PDB file of C-alpha atoms in Angstrom:
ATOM      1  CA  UNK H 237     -17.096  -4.915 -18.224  1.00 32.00           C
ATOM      2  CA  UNK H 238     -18.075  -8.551 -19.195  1.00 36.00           C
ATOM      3  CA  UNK H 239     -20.849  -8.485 -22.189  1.00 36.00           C
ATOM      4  CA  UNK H 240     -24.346  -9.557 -21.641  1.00 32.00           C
ATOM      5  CA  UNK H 241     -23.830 -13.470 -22.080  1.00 35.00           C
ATOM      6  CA  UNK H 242     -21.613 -13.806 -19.896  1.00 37.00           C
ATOM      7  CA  UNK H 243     -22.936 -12.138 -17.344  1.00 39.00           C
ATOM      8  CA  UNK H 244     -26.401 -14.399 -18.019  1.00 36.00           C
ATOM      9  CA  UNK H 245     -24.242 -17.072 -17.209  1.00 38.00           C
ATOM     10  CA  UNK H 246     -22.591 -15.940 -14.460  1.00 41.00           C
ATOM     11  CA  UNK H 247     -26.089 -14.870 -13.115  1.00 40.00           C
ATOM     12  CA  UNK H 248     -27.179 -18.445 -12.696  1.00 34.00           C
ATOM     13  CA  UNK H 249     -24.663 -20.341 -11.853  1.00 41.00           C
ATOM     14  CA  UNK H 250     -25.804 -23.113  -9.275  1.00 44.00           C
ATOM     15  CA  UNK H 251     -24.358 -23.261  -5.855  1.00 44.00           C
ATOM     16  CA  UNK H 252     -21.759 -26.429  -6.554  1.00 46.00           C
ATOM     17  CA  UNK H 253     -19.966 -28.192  -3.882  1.00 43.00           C
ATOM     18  CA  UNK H 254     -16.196 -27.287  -3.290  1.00 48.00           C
ATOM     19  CA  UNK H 255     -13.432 -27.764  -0.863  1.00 51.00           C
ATOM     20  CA  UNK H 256     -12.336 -24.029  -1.806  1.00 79.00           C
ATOM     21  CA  UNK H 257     -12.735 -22.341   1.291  1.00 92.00           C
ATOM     22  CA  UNK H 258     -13.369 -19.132  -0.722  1.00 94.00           C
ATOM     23  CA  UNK H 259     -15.830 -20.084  -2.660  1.00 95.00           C
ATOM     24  CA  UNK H 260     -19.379 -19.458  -1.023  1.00 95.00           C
ATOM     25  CA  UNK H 261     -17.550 -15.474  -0.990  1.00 96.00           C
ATOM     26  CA  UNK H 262     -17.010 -15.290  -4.804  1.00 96.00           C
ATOM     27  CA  UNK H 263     -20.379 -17.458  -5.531  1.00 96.00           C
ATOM     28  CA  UNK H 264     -21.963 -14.252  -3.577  1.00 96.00           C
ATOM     29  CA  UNK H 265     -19.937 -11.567  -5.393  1.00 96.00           C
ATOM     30  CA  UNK H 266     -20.381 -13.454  -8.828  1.00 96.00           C
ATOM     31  CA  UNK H 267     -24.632 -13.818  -8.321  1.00 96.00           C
ATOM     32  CA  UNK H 268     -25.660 -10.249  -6.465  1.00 96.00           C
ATOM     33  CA  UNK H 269     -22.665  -7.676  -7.010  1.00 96.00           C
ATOM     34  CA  UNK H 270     -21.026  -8.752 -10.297  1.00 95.00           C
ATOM     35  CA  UNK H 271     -21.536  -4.781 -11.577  1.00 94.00           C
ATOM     36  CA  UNK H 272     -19.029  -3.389  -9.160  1.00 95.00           C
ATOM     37  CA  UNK H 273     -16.559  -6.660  -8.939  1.00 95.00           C
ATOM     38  CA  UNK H 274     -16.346  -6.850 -13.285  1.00 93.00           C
ATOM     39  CA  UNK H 275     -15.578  -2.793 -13.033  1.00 94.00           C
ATOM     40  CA  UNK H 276     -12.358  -1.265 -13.736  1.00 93.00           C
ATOM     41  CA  UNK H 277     -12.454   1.240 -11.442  1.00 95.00           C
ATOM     42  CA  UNK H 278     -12.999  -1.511  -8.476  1.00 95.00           C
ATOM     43  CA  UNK H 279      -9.365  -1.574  -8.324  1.00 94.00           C
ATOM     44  CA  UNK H 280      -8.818   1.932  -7.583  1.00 95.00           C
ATOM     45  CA  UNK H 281     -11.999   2.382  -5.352  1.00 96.00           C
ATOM     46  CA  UNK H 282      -9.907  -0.340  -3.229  1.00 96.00           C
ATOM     47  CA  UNK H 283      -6.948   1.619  -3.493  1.00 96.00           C
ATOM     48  CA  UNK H 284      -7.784   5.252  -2.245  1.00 97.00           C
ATOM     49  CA  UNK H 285     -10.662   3.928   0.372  1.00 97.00           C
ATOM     50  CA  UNK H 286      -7.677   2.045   2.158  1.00 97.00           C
ATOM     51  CA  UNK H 287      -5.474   4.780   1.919  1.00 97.00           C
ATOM     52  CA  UNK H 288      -8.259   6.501   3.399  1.00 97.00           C
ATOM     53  CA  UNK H 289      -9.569   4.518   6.261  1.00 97.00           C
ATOM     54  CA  UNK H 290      -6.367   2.936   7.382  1.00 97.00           C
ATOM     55  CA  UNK H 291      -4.763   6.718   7.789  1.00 97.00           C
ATOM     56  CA  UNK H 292      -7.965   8.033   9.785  1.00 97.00           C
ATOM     57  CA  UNK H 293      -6.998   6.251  13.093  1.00 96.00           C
ATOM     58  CA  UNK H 294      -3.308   7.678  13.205  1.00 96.00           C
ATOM     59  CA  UNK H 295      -4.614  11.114  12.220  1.00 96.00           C
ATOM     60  CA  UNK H 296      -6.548  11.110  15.114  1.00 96.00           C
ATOM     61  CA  UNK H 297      -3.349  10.383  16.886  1.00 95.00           C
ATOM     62  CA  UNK H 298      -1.216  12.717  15.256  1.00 95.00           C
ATOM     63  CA  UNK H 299      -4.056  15.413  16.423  1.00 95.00           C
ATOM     64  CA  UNK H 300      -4.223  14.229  19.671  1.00 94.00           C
ATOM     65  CA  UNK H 301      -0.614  14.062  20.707  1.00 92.00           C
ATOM     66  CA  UNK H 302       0.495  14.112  24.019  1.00 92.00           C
ATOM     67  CA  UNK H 303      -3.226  14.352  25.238  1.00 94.00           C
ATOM     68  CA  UNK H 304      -3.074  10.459  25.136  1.00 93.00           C
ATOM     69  CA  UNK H 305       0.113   9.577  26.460  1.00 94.00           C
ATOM     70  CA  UNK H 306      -0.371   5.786  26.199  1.00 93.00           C
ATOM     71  CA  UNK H 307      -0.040   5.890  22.585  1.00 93.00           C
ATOM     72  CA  UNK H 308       2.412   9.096  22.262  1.00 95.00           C
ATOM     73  CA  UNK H 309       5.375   7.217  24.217  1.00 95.00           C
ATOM     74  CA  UNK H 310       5.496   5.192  20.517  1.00 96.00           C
ATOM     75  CA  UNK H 311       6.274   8.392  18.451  1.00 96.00           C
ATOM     76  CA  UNK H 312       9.246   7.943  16.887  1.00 96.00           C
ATOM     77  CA  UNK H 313      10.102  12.046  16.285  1.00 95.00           C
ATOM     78  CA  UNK H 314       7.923  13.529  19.413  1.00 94.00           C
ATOM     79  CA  UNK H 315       9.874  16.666  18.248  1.00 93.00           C
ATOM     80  CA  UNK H 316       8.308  16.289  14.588  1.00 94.00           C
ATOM     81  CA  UNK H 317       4.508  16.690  15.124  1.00 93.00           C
ATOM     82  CA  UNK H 318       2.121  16.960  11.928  1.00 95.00           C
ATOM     83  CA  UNK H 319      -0.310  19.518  11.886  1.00 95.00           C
ATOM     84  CA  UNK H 320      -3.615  20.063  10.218  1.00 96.00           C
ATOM     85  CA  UNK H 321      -2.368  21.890   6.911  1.00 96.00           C
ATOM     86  CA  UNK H 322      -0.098  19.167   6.312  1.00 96.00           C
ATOM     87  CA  UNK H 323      -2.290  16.505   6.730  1.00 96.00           C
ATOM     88  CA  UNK H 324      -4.581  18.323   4.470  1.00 96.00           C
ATOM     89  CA  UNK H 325      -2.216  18.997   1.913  1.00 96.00           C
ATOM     90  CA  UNK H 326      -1.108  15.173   1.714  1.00 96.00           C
ATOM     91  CA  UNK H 327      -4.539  13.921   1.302  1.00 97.00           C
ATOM     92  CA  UNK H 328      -5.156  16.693  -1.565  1.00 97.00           C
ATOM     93  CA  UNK H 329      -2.279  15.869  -3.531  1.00 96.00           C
ATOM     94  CA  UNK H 330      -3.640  11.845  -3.276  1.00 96.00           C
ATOM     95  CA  UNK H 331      -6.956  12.837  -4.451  1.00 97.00           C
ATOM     96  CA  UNK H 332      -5.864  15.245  -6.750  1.00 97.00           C
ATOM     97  CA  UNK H 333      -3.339  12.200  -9.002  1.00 96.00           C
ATOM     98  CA  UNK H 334      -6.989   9.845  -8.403  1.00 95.00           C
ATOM     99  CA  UNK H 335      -9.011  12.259 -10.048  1.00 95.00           C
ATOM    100  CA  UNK H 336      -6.994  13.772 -12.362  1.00 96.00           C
ATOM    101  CA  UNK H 337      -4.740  11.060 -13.512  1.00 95.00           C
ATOM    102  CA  UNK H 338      -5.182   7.334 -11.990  1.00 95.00           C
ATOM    103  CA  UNK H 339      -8.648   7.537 -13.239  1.00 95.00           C
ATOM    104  CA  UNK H 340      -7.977   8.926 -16.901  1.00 95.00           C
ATOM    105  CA  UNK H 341      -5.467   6.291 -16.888  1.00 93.00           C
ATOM    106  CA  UNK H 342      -8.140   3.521 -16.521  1.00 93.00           C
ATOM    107  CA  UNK H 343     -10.613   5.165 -18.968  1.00 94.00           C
ATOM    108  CA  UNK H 344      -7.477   4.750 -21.438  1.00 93.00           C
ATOM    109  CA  UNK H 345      -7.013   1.679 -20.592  1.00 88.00           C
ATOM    110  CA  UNK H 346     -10.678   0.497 -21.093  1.00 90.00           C
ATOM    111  CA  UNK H 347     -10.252   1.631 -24.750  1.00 89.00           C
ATOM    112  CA  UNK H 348      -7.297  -0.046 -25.682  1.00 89.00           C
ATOM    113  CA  UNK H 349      -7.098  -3.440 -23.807  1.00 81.00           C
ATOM    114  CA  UNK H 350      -9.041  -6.022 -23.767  1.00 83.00           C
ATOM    115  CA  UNK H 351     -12.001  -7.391 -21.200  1.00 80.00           C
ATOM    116  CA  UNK H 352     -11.048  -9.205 -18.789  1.00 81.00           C
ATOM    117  CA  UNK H 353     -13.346 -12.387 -17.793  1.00 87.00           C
ATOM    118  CA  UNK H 354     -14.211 -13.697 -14.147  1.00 94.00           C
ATOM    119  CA  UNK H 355     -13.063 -16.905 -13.858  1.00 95.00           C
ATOM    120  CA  UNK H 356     -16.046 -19.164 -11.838  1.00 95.00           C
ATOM    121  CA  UNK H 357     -13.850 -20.598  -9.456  1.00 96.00           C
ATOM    122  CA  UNK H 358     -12.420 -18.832  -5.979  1.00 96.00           C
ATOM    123  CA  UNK H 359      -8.747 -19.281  -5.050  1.00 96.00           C
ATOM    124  CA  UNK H 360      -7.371 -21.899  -2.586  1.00 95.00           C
ATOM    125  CA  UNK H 361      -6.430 -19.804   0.568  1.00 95.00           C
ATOM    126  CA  UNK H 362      -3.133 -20.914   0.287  1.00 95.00           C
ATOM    127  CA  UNK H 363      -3.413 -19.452  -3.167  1.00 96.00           C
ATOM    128  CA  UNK H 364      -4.256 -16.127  -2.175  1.00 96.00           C
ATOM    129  CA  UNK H 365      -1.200 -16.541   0.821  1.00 96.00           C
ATOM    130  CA  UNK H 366       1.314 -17.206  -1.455  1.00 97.00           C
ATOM    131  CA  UNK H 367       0.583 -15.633  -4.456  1.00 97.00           C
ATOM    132  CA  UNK H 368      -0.032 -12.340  -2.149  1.00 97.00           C
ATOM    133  CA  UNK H 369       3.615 -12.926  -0.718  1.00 97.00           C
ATOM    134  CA  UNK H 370       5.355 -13.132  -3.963  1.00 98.00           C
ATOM    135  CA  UNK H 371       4.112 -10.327  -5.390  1.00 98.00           C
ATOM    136  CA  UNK H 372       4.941  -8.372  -2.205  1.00 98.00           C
ATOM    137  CA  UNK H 373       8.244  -9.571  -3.029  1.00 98.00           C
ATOM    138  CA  UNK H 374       8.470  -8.663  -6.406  1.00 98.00           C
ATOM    139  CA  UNK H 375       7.324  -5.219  -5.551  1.00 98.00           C
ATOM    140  CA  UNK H 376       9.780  -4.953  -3.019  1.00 98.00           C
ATOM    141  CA  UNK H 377      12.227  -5.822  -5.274  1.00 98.00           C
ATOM    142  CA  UNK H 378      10.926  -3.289  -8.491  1.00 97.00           C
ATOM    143  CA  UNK H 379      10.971  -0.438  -5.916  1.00 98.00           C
ATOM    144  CA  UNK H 380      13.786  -1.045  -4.044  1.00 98.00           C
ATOM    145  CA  UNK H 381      15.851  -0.276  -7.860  1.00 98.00           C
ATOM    146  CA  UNK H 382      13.864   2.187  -8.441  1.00 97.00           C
ATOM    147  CA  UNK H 383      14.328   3.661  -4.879  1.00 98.00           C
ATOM    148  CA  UNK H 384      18.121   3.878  -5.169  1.00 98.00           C
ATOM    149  CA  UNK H 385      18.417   4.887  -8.794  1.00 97.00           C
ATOM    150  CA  UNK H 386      16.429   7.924  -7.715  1.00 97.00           C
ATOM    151  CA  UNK H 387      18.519   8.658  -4.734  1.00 97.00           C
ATOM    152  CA  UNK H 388      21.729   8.176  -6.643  1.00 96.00           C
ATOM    153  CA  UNK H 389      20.802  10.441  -9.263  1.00 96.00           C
ATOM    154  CA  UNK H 390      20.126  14.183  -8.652  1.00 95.00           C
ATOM    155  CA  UNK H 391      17.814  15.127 -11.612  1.00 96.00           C
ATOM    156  CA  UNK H 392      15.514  12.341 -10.791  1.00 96.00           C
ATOM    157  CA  UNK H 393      15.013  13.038  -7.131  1.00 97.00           C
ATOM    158  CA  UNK H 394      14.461  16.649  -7.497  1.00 96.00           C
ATOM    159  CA  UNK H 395      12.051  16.221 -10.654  1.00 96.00           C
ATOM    160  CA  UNK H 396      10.409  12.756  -9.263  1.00 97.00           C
ATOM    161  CA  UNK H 397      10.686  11.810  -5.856  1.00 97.00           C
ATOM    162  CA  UNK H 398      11.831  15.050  -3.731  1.00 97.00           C
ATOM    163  CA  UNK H 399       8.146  14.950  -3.393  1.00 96.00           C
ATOM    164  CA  UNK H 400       7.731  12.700  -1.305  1.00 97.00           C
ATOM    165  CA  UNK H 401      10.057  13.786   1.378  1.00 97.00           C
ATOM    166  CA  UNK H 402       8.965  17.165   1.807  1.00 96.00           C
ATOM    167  CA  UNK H 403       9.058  15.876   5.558  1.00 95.00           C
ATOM    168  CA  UNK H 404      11.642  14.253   7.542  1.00 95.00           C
ATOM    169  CA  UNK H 405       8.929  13.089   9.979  1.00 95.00           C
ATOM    170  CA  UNK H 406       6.412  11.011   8.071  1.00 96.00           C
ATOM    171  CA  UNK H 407       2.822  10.232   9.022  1.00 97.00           C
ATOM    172  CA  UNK H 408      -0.286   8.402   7.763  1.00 96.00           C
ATOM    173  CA  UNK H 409      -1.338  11.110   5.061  1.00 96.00           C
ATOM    174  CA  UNK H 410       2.123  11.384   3.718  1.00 96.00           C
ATOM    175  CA  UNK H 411       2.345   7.849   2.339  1.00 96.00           C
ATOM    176  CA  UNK H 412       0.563   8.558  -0.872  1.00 95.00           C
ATOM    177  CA  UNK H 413       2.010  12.116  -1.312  1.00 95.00           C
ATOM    178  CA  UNK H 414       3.811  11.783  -4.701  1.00 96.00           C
ATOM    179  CA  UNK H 415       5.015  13.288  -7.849  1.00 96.00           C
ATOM    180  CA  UNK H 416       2.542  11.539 -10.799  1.00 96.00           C
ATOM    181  CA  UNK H 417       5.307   9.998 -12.310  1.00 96.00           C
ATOM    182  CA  UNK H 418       5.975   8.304  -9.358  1.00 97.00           C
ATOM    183  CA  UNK H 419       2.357   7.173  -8.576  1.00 95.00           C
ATOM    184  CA  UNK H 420       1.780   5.901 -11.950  1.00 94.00           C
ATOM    185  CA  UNK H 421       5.140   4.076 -11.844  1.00 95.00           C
ATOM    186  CA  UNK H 422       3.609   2.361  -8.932  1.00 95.00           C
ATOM    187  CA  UNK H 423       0.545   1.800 -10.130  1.00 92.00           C
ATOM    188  CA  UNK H 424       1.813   0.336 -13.285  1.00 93.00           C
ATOM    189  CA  UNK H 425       4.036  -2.700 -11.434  1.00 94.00           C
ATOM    190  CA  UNK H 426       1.386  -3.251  -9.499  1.00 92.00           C
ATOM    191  CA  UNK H 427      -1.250  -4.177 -11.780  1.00 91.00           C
ATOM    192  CA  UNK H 428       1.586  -5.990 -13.862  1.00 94.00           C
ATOM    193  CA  UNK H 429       2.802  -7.857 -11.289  1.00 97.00           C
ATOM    194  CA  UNK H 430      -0.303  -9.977 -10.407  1.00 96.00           C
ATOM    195  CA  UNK H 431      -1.017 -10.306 -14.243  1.00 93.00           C
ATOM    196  CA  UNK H 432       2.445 -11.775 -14.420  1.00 95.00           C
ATOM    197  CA  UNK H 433       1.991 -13.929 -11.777  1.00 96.00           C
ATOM    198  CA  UNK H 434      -1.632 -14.835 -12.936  1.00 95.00           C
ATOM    199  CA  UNK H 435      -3.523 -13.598  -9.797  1.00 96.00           C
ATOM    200  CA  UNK H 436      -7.204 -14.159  -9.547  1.00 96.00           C
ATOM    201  CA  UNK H 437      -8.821 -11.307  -9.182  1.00 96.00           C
ATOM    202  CA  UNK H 438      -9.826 -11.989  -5.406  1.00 97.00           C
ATOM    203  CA  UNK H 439      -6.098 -12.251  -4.581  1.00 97.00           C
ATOM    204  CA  UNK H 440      -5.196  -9.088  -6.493  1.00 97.00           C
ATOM    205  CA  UNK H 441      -8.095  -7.539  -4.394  1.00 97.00           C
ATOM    206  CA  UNK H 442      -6.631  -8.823  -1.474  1.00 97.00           C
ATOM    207  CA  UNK H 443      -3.113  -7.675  -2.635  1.00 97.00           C
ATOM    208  CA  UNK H 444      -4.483  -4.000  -2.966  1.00 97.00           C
ATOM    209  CA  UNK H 445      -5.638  -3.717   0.432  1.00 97.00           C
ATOM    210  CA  UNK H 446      -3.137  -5.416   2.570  1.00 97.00           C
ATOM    211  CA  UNK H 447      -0.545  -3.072   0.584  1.00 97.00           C
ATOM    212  CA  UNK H 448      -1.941   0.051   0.910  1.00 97.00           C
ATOM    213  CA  UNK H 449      -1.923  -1.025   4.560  1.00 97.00           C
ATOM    214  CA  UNK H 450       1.907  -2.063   4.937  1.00 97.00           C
ATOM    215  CA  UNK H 451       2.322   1.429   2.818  1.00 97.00           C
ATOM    216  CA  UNK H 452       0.107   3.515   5.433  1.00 98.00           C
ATOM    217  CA  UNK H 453       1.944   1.884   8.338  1.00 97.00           C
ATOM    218  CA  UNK H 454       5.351   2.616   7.169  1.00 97.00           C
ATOM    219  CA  UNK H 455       4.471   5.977   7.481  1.00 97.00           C
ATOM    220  CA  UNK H 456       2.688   6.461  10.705  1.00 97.00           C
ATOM    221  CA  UNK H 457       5.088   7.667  12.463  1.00 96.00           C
ATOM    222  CA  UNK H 458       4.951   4.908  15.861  1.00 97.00           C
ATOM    223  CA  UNK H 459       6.612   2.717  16.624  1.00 96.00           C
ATOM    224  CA  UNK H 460       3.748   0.398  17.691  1.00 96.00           C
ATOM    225  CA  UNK H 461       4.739  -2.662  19.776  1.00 95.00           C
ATOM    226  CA  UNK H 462       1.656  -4.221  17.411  1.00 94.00           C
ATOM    227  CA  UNK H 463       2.147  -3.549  13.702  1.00 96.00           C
ATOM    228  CA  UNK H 464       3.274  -6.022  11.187  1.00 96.00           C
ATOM    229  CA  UNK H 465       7.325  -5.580  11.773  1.00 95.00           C
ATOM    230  CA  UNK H 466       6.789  -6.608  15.385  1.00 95.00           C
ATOM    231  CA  UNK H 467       4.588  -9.204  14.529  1.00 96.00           C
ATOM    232  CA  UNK H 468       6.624 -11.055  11.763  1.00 95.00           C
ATOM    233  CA  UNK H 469       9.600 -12.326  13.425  1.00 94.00           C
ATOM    234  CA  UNK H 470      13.119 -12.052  12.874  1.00 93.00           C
ATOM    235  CA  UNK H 471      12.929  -8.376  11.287  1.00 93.00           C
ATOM    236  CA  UNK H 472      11.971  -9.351   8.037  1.00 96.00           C
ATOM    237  CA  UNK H 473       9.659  -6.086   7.797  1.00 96.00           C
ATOM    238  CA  UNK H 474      11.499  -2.895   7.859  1.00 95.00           C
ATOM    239  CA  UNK H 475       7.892  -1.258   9.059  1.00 95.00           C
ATOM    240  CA  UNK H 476       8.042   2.419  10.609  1.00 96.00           C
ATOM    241  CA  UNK H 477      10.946   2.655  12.399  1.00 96.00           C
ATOM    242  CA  UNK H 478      13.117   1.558   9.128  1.00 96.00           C
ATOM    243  CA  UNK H 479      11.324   4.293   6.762  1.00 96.00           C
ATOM    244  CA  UNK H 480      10.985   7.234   9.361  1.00 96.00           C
ATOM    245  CA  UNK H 481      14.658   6.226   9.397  1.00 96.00           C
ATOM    246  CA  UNK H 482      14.948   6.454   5.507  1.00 97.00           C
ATOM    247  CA  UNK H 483      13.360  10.209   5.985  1.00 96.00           C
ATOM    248  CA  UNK H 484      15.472  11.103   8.489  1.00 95.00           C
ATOM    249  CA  UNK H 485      19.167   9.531   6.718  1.00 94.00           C
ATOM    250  CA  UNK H 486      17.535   9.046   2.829  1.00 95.00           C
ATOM    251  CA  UNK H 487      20.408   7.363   2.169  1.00 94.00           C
ATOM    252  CA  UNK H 488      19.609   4.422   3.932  1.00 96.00           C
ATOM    253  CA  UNK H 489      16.635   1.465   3.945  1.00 97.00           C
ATOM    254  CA  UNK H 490      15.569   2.284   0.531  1.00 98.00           C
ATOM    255  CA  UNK H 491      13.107  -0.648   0.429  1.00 97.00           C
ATOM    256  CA  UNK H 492       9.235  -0.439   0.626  1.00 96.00           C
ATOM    257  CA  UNK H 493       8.445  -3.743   2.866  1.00 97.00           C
ATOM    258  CA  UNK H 494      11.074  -5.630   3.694  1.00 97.00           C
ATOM    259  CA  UNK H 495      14.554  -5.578   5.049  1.00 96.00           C
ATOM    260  CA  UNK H 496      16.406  -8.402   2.633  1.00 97.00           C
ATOM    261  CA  UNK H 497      17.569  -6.053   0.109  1.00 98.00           C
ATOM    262  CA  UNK H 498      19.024  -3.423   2.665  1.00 97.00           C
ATOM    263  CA  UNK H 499      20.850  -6.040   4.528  1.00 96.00           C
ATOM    264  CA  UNK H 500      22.210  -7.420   1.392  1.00 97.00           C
ATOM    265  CA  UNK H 501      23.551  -4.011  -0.482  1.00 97.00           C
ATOM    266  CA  UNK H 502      24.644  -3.230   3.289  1.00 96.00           C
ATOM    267  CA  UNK H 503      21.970   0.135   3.323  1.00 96.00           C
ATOM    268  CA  UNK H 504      20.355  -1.052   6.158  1.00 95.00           C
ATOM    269  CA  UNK H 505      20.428   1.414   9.014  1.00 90.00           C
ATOM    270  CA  UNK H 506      20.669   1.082  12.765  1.00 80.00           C
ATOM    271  CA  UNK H 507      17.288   1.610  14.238  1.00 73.00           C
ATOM    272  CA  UNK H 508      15.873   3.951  17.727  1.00 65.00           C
ATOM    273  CA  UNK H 509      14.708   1.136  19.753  1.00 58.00           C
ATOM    274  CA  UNK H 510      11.610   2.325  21.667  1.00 56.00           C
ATOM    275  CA  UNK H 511      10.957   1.418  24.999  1.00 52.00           C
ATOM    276  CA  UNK H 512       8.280  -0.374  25.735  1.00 49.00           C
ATOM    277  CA  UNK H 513       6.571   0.767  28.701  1.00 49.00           C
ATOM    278  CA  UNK H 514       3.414  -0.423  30.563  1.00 47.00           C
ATOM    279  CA  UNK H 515       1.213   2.068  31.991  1.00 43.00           C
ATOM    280  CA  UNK H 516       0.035   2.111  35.435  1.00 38.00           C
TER     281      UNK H 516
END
């Protein structure tokens, strides 16, 4: 939290002209909600709400099924269906590492490091673009090691990260069902990767959401003509089909986001191409 001076001057800062695009936003945030946006735990609130909201809508799918064959035809794994208990179970084991150790974590790490301080000016929006996109990258590359080193060696999948595939056909609950070594391995590059990279806090923000996003997608389970690897040309995102394809052959596209590093170490595997189909 930032001590009582500062936040007096934070408090009255004038409104002052600026080309920053962003800045009328973090003016607001800095004058009425600086409480919640100087807290530690707004970093995890972020977190586990996206996990949260961006899972609901494929839920619903997943619990739907073939009742709403418009969207069904995109299942990847018709044969692999979800049900309740499991979706239940993945969402526990989430809230359980929040509770139990992401938040002890931060209370540590109150203690022991030092306050951070708002800085009074927003980002550029090209800022927050590319700064967002390299530490995407550097993620992708942290994970993608740690991926295959966990693959390769026996001990460490079965004690780390057989966890998460308990199920060959993923879905939007299952992308945050880890072992707590694993979760805190993530959570750990990915506060140090936008301190590395000197982040403002509105990027890393932004960073948190949009990941937990790409994350949730990878796991839904559809091939949707309209997620992020069939928007960004060229395949450069691996998106659902790639990692239901990692559950089904786990020795294959071992990274998070993109597809660079499979193509490159030659673990990139041939994807199901859906068909597309317009409905009458």
């Amino acid at each position: 939290m930032l001590n009582i001076s500062e936040q007096t001057s934070l408090q009255i800062l004038p409104s002052r002209a600026s080309g920053r695009l962003l800045q009328p936003f973090w003016d607001y945030l800095l004058l009425h909600h600086l409480p919640l946006i100087s807290s530690p735990f707004l970093p995890v609130l972020l977190a586990f709400s996206s996990y949260f909201f961006c899972s609901i809508p494929f839920a619903v799918l997943d619990l739907l099924g073939e009742k709403v064959p418009s969207f069904y035809q995109y299942k990847i794994q018709p044969d692999r269906q979800p049900t309740v208990g499991m979706m239940v179970k993945g969402f526990m084991t989430a809230l359980y590492n929040h509770v139990f150790f992401v938040l002890p974590a931060v209370i540590i790490g109150m203690c022991i490091l030092p306050t951070p301080t708002l800085p009074q000016d927003a980002p550029a929006l090209y800022e927050v673009l590319i700064d967002g996109l390299a530490v995407l990258l550097l993620f992708d590359t942290q994970y993608f090691i740690w991926h295959v080193v966990h693959h390769k060696h026996p001990q460490l999948y079965r004690w780390i990260h057989a966890v998460h595939h308990e199920y060959m056909a993923p879905f939007s609950w299952s992308s945050e069902q880890l072992s707590i070594p694993e979760l805190m391995t993530i959570g750990f590059w990915s506060n140090l990767d936008t301190i590395l990279l000197k982040c403002h806090p509105l990027t890393t923000w932004c960073i948190t959401v949009f990941s937990v996003w790409m994350s949730v997608e990878d796991h839904i389970g559809y091939d949707l003509p309209w997620t992020l690897n069939h928007l960004v040309p060229f395949g450069l995102l691996g998106g659902a089909p790639a990692h239901d394809m990692h559950h089904q052959k786990p020795s294959s596209n071992f990274a998070p986001f993109f597809s660079h590093w499979d193509r490159i170490f030659g673990t990139a595997a041939p994807l199901k191409k859906k068909t597309f189909r317009k409905n009458k």
